[in-house]
Amino acid sequence: MRGRKATSLAAVLLMIAAVFTVNVATAGPAAADACYTWTRSLSSGANGGDVAELQKRIAGWVSYGENLTIDGEFGPATTAALSRFQAGYGLTADGVAGPQTYNKLYELQSDDCTPLHFSHSETSQNCGAYNYEGGAVSAATARENALRVMWQLEALRHKLGGWPLNLSDGFRSYSCNSSEGGASDSNHLYGSAADIIGSPSLCTIAQAARYAGFEQILGPGYPGHYDHIHVANQGSQWWSAPNCGI
């Protein structure tokens, strides 16, 4: 009898050890990534460049009319945006960035840090402008501004059920902007704007963009915007798409 009990106990201990091993493996660190690799978990109160990198990627997961500040400070707005991102992708929505969150971000980004469904070629090669040069800011700044816009567009695309979004315009040099008849202070000059065409309906896109962190939304009913939706970040809110109820 004692021998049987010992055998049973050993079997139970082996099972516990196996479960523990699986749990540890599941909770292990995220794999390294060619674009950017986070090396610590992040939560409310954290600060630093790694927080800013996280904020850039979840900037489109804000509430109605909100624009997430990329400041490297993990505050309530970042916690809320991260929780929405996690819920949107079926992760535990705890507002803490750890291995599961990072692995999902690694799945969503290319080696040049652009999101899965958008690229620099879509935002820097329209209107004869290449490599983000000749605009209102340095090429490096315009590139970073465009990258944030792309991550917001990635969030918008996901919220629309994965429907492809087609861009007709992005960054513009001064010469290109002039040839297009753009405003002298157009957000396109800063790399912080994009124009969307095609399906789903323009109004569907415009209405959803209100929940993707864009401060500027222009569309049908606003002069010159009947065939596209213009979205941008600019520091203050200006929405006008009267035909879409905006």
Tab-separated table of C-alpha atoms in Angstrom:
chain	number	residue	atom	x	y	z
A	1	MET	CA	0.000	0.000	0.000
A	2	ARG	CA	2.777	2.386	0.951
A	3	GLY	CA	4.478	1.674	-2.397
A	4	ARG	CA	1.320	2.528	-4.306
A	5	LYS	CA	0.911	5.782	-2.378
A	6	ALA	CA	4.498	6.722	-3.136
A	7	THR	CA	3.985	5.968	-6.822
A	8	SER	CA	0.772	8.019	-6.910
A	9	LEU	CA	2.465	10.917	-5.127
A	10	ALA	CA	5.345	10.851	-7.591
A	11	ALA	CA	2.904	10.923	-10.504
A	12	VAL	CA	1.083	13.926	-9.047
A	13	LEU	CA	4.356	15.757	-8.501
A	14	LEU	CA	5.351	15.077	-12.100
A	15	MET	CA	2.039	16.490	-13.318
A	16	ILE	CA	2.451	19.607	-11.212
A	17	ALA	CA	5.981	20.068	-12.509
A	18	ALA	CA	4.765	19.716	-16.102
A	19	VAL	CA	2.015	22.312	-15.617
A	20	PHE	CA	4.444	24.663	-13.913
A	21	THR	CA	6.883	24.274	-16.797
A	22	VAL	CA	4.179	25.077	-19.353
A	23	ASN	CA	3.057	28.140	-17.395
A	24	VAL	CA	6.581	29.448	-17.080
A	25	ALA	CA	7.155	29.003	-20.809
A	26	THR	CA	3.902	30.797	-21.604
A	27	ALA	CA	4.781	33.688	-19.319
A	28	GLY	CA	8.311	34.030	-20.695
A	29	PRO	CA	9.723	37.142	-22.367
A	30	ALA	CA	8.633	38.195	-25.844
A	31	ALA	CA	10.919	37.351	-28.740
A	32	ALA	CA	13.339	39.979	-30.033
A	33	ASP	CA	12.155	42.059	-32.984
A	34	ALA	CA	14.008	43.631	-35.904
A	35	CYS	CA	12.198	46.954	-35.529
A	36	TYR	CA	12.118	47.525	-31.776
A	37	THR	CA	12.393	45.186	-28.793
A	38	TRP	CA	10.883	46.023	-25.408
A	39	THR	CA	12.957	44.698	-22.518
A	40	ARG	CA	10.639	45.306	-19.571
A	41	SER	CA	6.961	45.284	-18.693
A	42	LEU	CA	5.328	48.713	-18.696
A	43	SER	CA	2.427	49.975	-16.625
A	44	SER	CA	1.055	53.133	-15.034
A	45	GLY	CA	3.852	55.338	-13.686
A	46	ALA	CA	6.554	54.096	-16.059
A	47	ASN	CA	8.434	56.544	-18.241
A	48	GLY	CA	11.089	56.505	-20.926
A	49	GLY	CA	11.675	55.964	-24.605
A	50	ASP	CA	10.135	52.496	-24.500
A	51	VAL	CA	6.882	54.039	-23.273
A	52	ALA	CA	6.960	56.494	-26.184
A	53	GLU	CA	7.447	53.618	-28.625
A	54	LEU	CA	4.420	51.892	-27.123
A	55	GLN	CA	2.330	55.068	-27.260
A	56	LYS	CA	3.106	55.537	-30.946
A	57	ARG	CA	1.719	52.086	-31.722
A	58	ILE	CA	-1.478	52.393	-29.679
A	59	ALA	CA	-2.246	56.014	-30.615
A	60	GLY	CA	-5.251	54.881	-32.631
A	61	TRP	CA	-6.875	53.087	-29.706
A	62	VAL	CA	-8.233	56.127	-27.905
A	63	SER	CA	-11.769	57.169	-27.018
A	64	TYR	CA	-13.986	59.493	-29.031
A	65	GLY	CA	-12.209	62.747	-29.876
A	66	GLU	CA	-9.085	61.911	-27.866
A	67	ASN	CA	-5.509	62.310	-29.153
A	68	LEU	CA	-2.801	60.400	-27.283
A	69	THR	CA	0.281	62.444	-26.450
A	70	ILE	CA	3.570	60.715	-27.278
A	71	ASP	CA	5.527	61.910	-24.257
A	72	GLY	CA	7.051	58.763	-22.752
A	73	GLU	CA	4.878	59.087	-19.639
A	74	PHE	CA	2.620	56.126	-18.870
A	75	GLY	CA	-0.455	57.839	-17.463
A	76	PRO	CA	-4.213	57.145	-17.418
A	77	ALA	CA	-4.684	57.908	-21.135
A	78	THR	CA	-1.971	55.420	-22.082
A	79	THR	CA	-3.434	52.792	-19.762
A	80	ALA	CA	-6.871	53.237	-21.334
A	81	ALA	CA	-5.540	53.143	-24.907
A	82	LEU	CA	-3.483	50.034	-24.171
A	83	SER	CA	-6.491	48.303	-22.610
A	84	ARG	CA	-8.543	49.016	-25.747
A	85	PHE	CA	-5.733	47.715	-27.952
A	86	GLN	CA	-5.522	44.542	-25.886
A	87	ALA	CA	-9.282	43.999	-25.962
A	88	GLY	CA	-9.359	44.698	-29.697
A	89	TYR	CA	-6.921	41.864	-30.323
A	90	GLY	CA	-8.357	39.417	-27.808
A	91	LEU	CA	-5.645	39.850	-25.169
A	92	THR	CA	-6.108	40.290	-21.436
A	93	ALA	CA	-7.148	43.939	-21.164
A	94	ASP	CA	-5.234	44.865	-18.018
A	95	GLY	CA	-3.472	48.013	-19.255
A	96	VAL	CA	-0.071	46.434	-18.614
A	97	ALA	CA	2.349	45.916	-21.493
A	98	GLY	CA	4.031	42.543	-21.171
A	99	PRO	CA	4.996	39.573	-23.377
A	100	GLN	CA	1.528	39.032	-24.866
A	101	THR	CA	1.175	42.695	-25.816
A	102	TYR	CA	4.682	42.897	-27.247
A	103	ASN	CA	4.317	39.726	-29.276
A	104	LYS	CA	1.117	41.096	-30.819
A	105	LEU	CA	2.899	44.366	-31.657
A	106	TYR	CA	5.779	42.406	-33.196
A	107	GLU	CA	3.242	40.570	-35.360
A	108	LEU	CA	1.803	43.882	-36.485
A	109	GLN	CA	5.012	45.692	-37.429
A	110	SER	CA	7.482	45.323	-40.263
A	111	ASP	CA	11.255	45.543	-39.863
A	112	ASP	CA	11.148	49.291	-40.656
A	113	CYS	CA	8.560	49.794	-37.880
A	114	THR	CA	5.642	50.471	-40.214
A	115	PRO	CA	2.420	48.639	-39.346
A	116	LEU	CA	1.501	45.506	-41.230
A	117	HIS	CA	-0.914	47.045	-43.738
A	118	PHE	CA	0.791	50.383	-44.501
A	119	SER	CA	4.180	51.465	-45.800
A	120	HIS	CA	6.344	54.523	-46.349
A	121	SER	CA	5.872	54.132	-50.088
A	122	GLU	CA	2.195	55.007	-49.575
A	123	THR	CA	2.895	58.143	-47.583
A	124	SER	CA	6.112	59.537	-49.090
A	125	GLN	CA	5.879	58.926	-52.826
A	126	ASN	CA	2.687	60.724	-53.768
A	127	CYS	CA	2.566	64.040	-55.605
A	128	GLY	CA	6.189	63.653	-56.725
A	129	ALA	CA	7.583	63.869	-53.177
A	130	TYR	CA	10.132	61.223	-52.157
A	131	ASN	CA	11.855	60.413	-48.858
A	132	TYR	CA	9.916	63.075	-46.950
A	133	GLU	CA	12.160	65.857	-48.224
A	134	GLY	CA	11.231	69.436	-49.065
A	135	GLY	CA	8.404	69.912	-46.588
A	136	ALA	CA	7.874	72.109	-43.540
A	137	VAL	CA	10.015	69.934	-41.238
A	138	SER	CA	13.096	67.769	-41.574
A	139	ALA	CA	12.748	64.486	-43.430
A	140	ALA	CA	13.348	62.589	-40.169
A	141	THR	CA	10.544	64.456	-38.391
A	142	ALA	CA	8.139	64.039	-41.310
A	143	ARG	CA	8.935	60.333	-41.364
A	144	GLU	CA	8.138	59.982	-37.655
A	145	ASN	CA	4.914	61.968	-38.064
A	146	ALA	CA	3.887	59.706	-40.931
A	147	LEU	CA	4.692	56.613	-38.890
A	148	ARG	CA	2.284	57.695	-36.161
A	149	VAL	CA	-0.419	58.329	-38.764
A	150	MET	CA	0.131	54.843	-40.187
A	151	TRP	CA	-0.311	53.225	-36.773
A	152	GLN	CA	-3.531	55.170	-36.290
A	153	LEU	CA	-4.667	53.962	-39.701
A	154	GLU	CA	-3.808	50.398	-38.689
A	155	ALA	CA	-6.085	50.774	-35.666
A	156	LEU	CA	-8.806	52.319	-37.832
A	157	ARG	CA	-8.543	49.441	-40.303
A	158	HIS	CA	-8.869	46.874	-37.523
A	159	LYS	CA	-11.890	48.650	-36.037
A	160	LEU	CA	-13.523	48.543	-39.466
A	161	GLY	CA	-13.249	44.775	-39.461
A	162	GLY	CA	-9.950	44.589	-41.324
A	163	TRP	CA	-11.318	46.396	-44.362
A	164	PRO	CA	-8.426	47.625	-46.569
A	165	LEU	CA	-7.887	51.384	-46.558
A	166	ASN	CA	-6.472	52.913	-49.727
A	167	LEU	CA	-4.364	56.064	-49.467
A	168	SER	CA	-4.296	58.613	-52.272
A	169	ASP	CA	-1.979	61.110	-50.598
A	170	GLY	CA	0.380	61.523	-47.673
A	171	PHE	CA	3.443	63.705	-47.259
A	172	ARG	CA	3.878	66.593	-49.708
A	173	SER	CA	6.871	68.784	-50.442
A	174	TYR	CA	6.169	72.501	-50.802
A	175	SER	CA	6.343	72.252	-54.583
A	176	CYS	CA	3.942	69.317	-54.672
A	177	ASN	CA	1.569	70.976	-52.251
A	178	SER	CA	1.516	74.083	-54.412
A	179	SER	CA	0.801	72.081	-57.554
A	180	GLU	CA	-2.084	70.361	-55.766
A	181	GLY	CA	-3.539	73.666	-54.639
A	182	GLY	CA	-3.048	72.722	-51.002
A	183	ALA	CA	-3.243	75.206	-48.127
A	184	SER	CA	0.037	76.914	-47.326
A	185	ASP	CA	-0.035	75.384	-43.835
A	186	SER	CA	-1.311	71.951	-44.901
A	187	ASN	CA	-0.619	69.090	-42.528
A	188	HIS	CA	0.620	67.158	-45.558
A	189	LEU	CA	3.749	69.334	-45.419
A	190	TYR	CA	4.536	67.859	-41.998
A	191	GLY	CA	3.909	64.220	-42.859
A	192	SER	CA	1.071	64.208	-40.351
A	193	ALA	CA	-1.816	63.748	-42.795
A	194	ALA	CA	-3.234	61.109	-45.115
A	195	ASP	CA	-6.078	61.042	-47.639
A	196	ILE	CA	-8.225	57.899	-47.873
A	197	ILE	CA	-10.273	56.831	-50.898
A	198	GLY	CA	-12.374	53.854	-51.939
A	199	SER	CA	-14.469	51.586	-49.739
A	200	PRO	CA	-15.931	51.202	-47.204
A	201	SER	CA	-18.033	54.341	-47.657
A	202	LEU	CA	-16.281	57.619	-47.005
A	203	CYS	CA	-18.741	58.443	-44.247
A	204	THR	CA	-18.083	55.115	-42.535
A	205	ILE	CA	-14.376	55.931	-42.547
A	206	ALA	CA	-14.898	59.488	-41.309
A	207	GLN	CA	-17.163	58.423	-38.471
A	208	ALA	CA	-14.773	55.679	-37.337
A	209	ALA	CA	-11.794	58.074	-37.524
A	210	ARG	CA	-13.277	59.995	-34.584
A	211	TYR	CA	-12.238	57.015	-32.435
A	212	ALA	CA	-8.747	56.649	-33.918
A	213	GLY	CA	-7.061	59.714	-32.445
A	214	PHE	CA	-7.206	62.044	-35.453
A	215	GLU	CA	-7.519	65.727	-34.620
A	216	GLN	CA	-8.383	66.724	-38.177
A	217	ILE	CA	-11.065	64.924	-40.178
A	218	LEU	CA	-12.355	66.460	-43.408
A	219	GLY	CA	-14.727	64.774	-45.829
A	220	PRO	CA	-17.886	64.999	-47.941
A	221	GLY	CA	-19.606	68.313	-47.458
A	222	TYR	CA	-16.354	70.148	-46.831
A	223	PRO	CA	-15.091	71.992	-49.962
A	224	GLY	CA	-12.690	69.914	-52.035
A	225	HIS	CA	-13.218	66.730	-50.019
A	226	TYR	CA	-16.139	64.999	-51.711
A	227	ASP	CA	-14.028	62.120	-53.046
A	228	HIS	CA	-11.785	61.353	-50.063
A	229	ILE	CA	-11.395	61.519	-46.294
A	230	HIS	CA	-8.544	63.629	-44.996
A	231	VAL	CA	-7.191	62.708	-41.538
A	232	ALA	CA	-4.359	64.383	-39.667
A	233	ASN	CA	-2.762	65.258	-36.342
A	234	GLN	CA	-2.335	68.970	-35.743
A	235	GLY	CA	-2.565	69.917	-32.072
A	236	SER	CA	-6.218	70.989	-32.031
A	237	GLN	CA	-9.484	69.444	-33.142
A	238	TRP	CA	-11.132	70.375	-36.447
A	239	TRP	CA	-13.653	67.984	-37.919
A	240	SER	CA	-15.832	68.840	-40.890
A	241	ALA	CA	-17.681	66.292	-43.014
A	242	PRO	CA	-21.233	67.687	-42.992
A	243	ASN	CA	-22.618	65.068	-45.365
A	244	CYS	CA	-21.544	62.432	-42.837
A	245	GLY	CA	-23.019	64.182	-39.830
A	246	ILE	CA	-19.620	65.423	-38.666
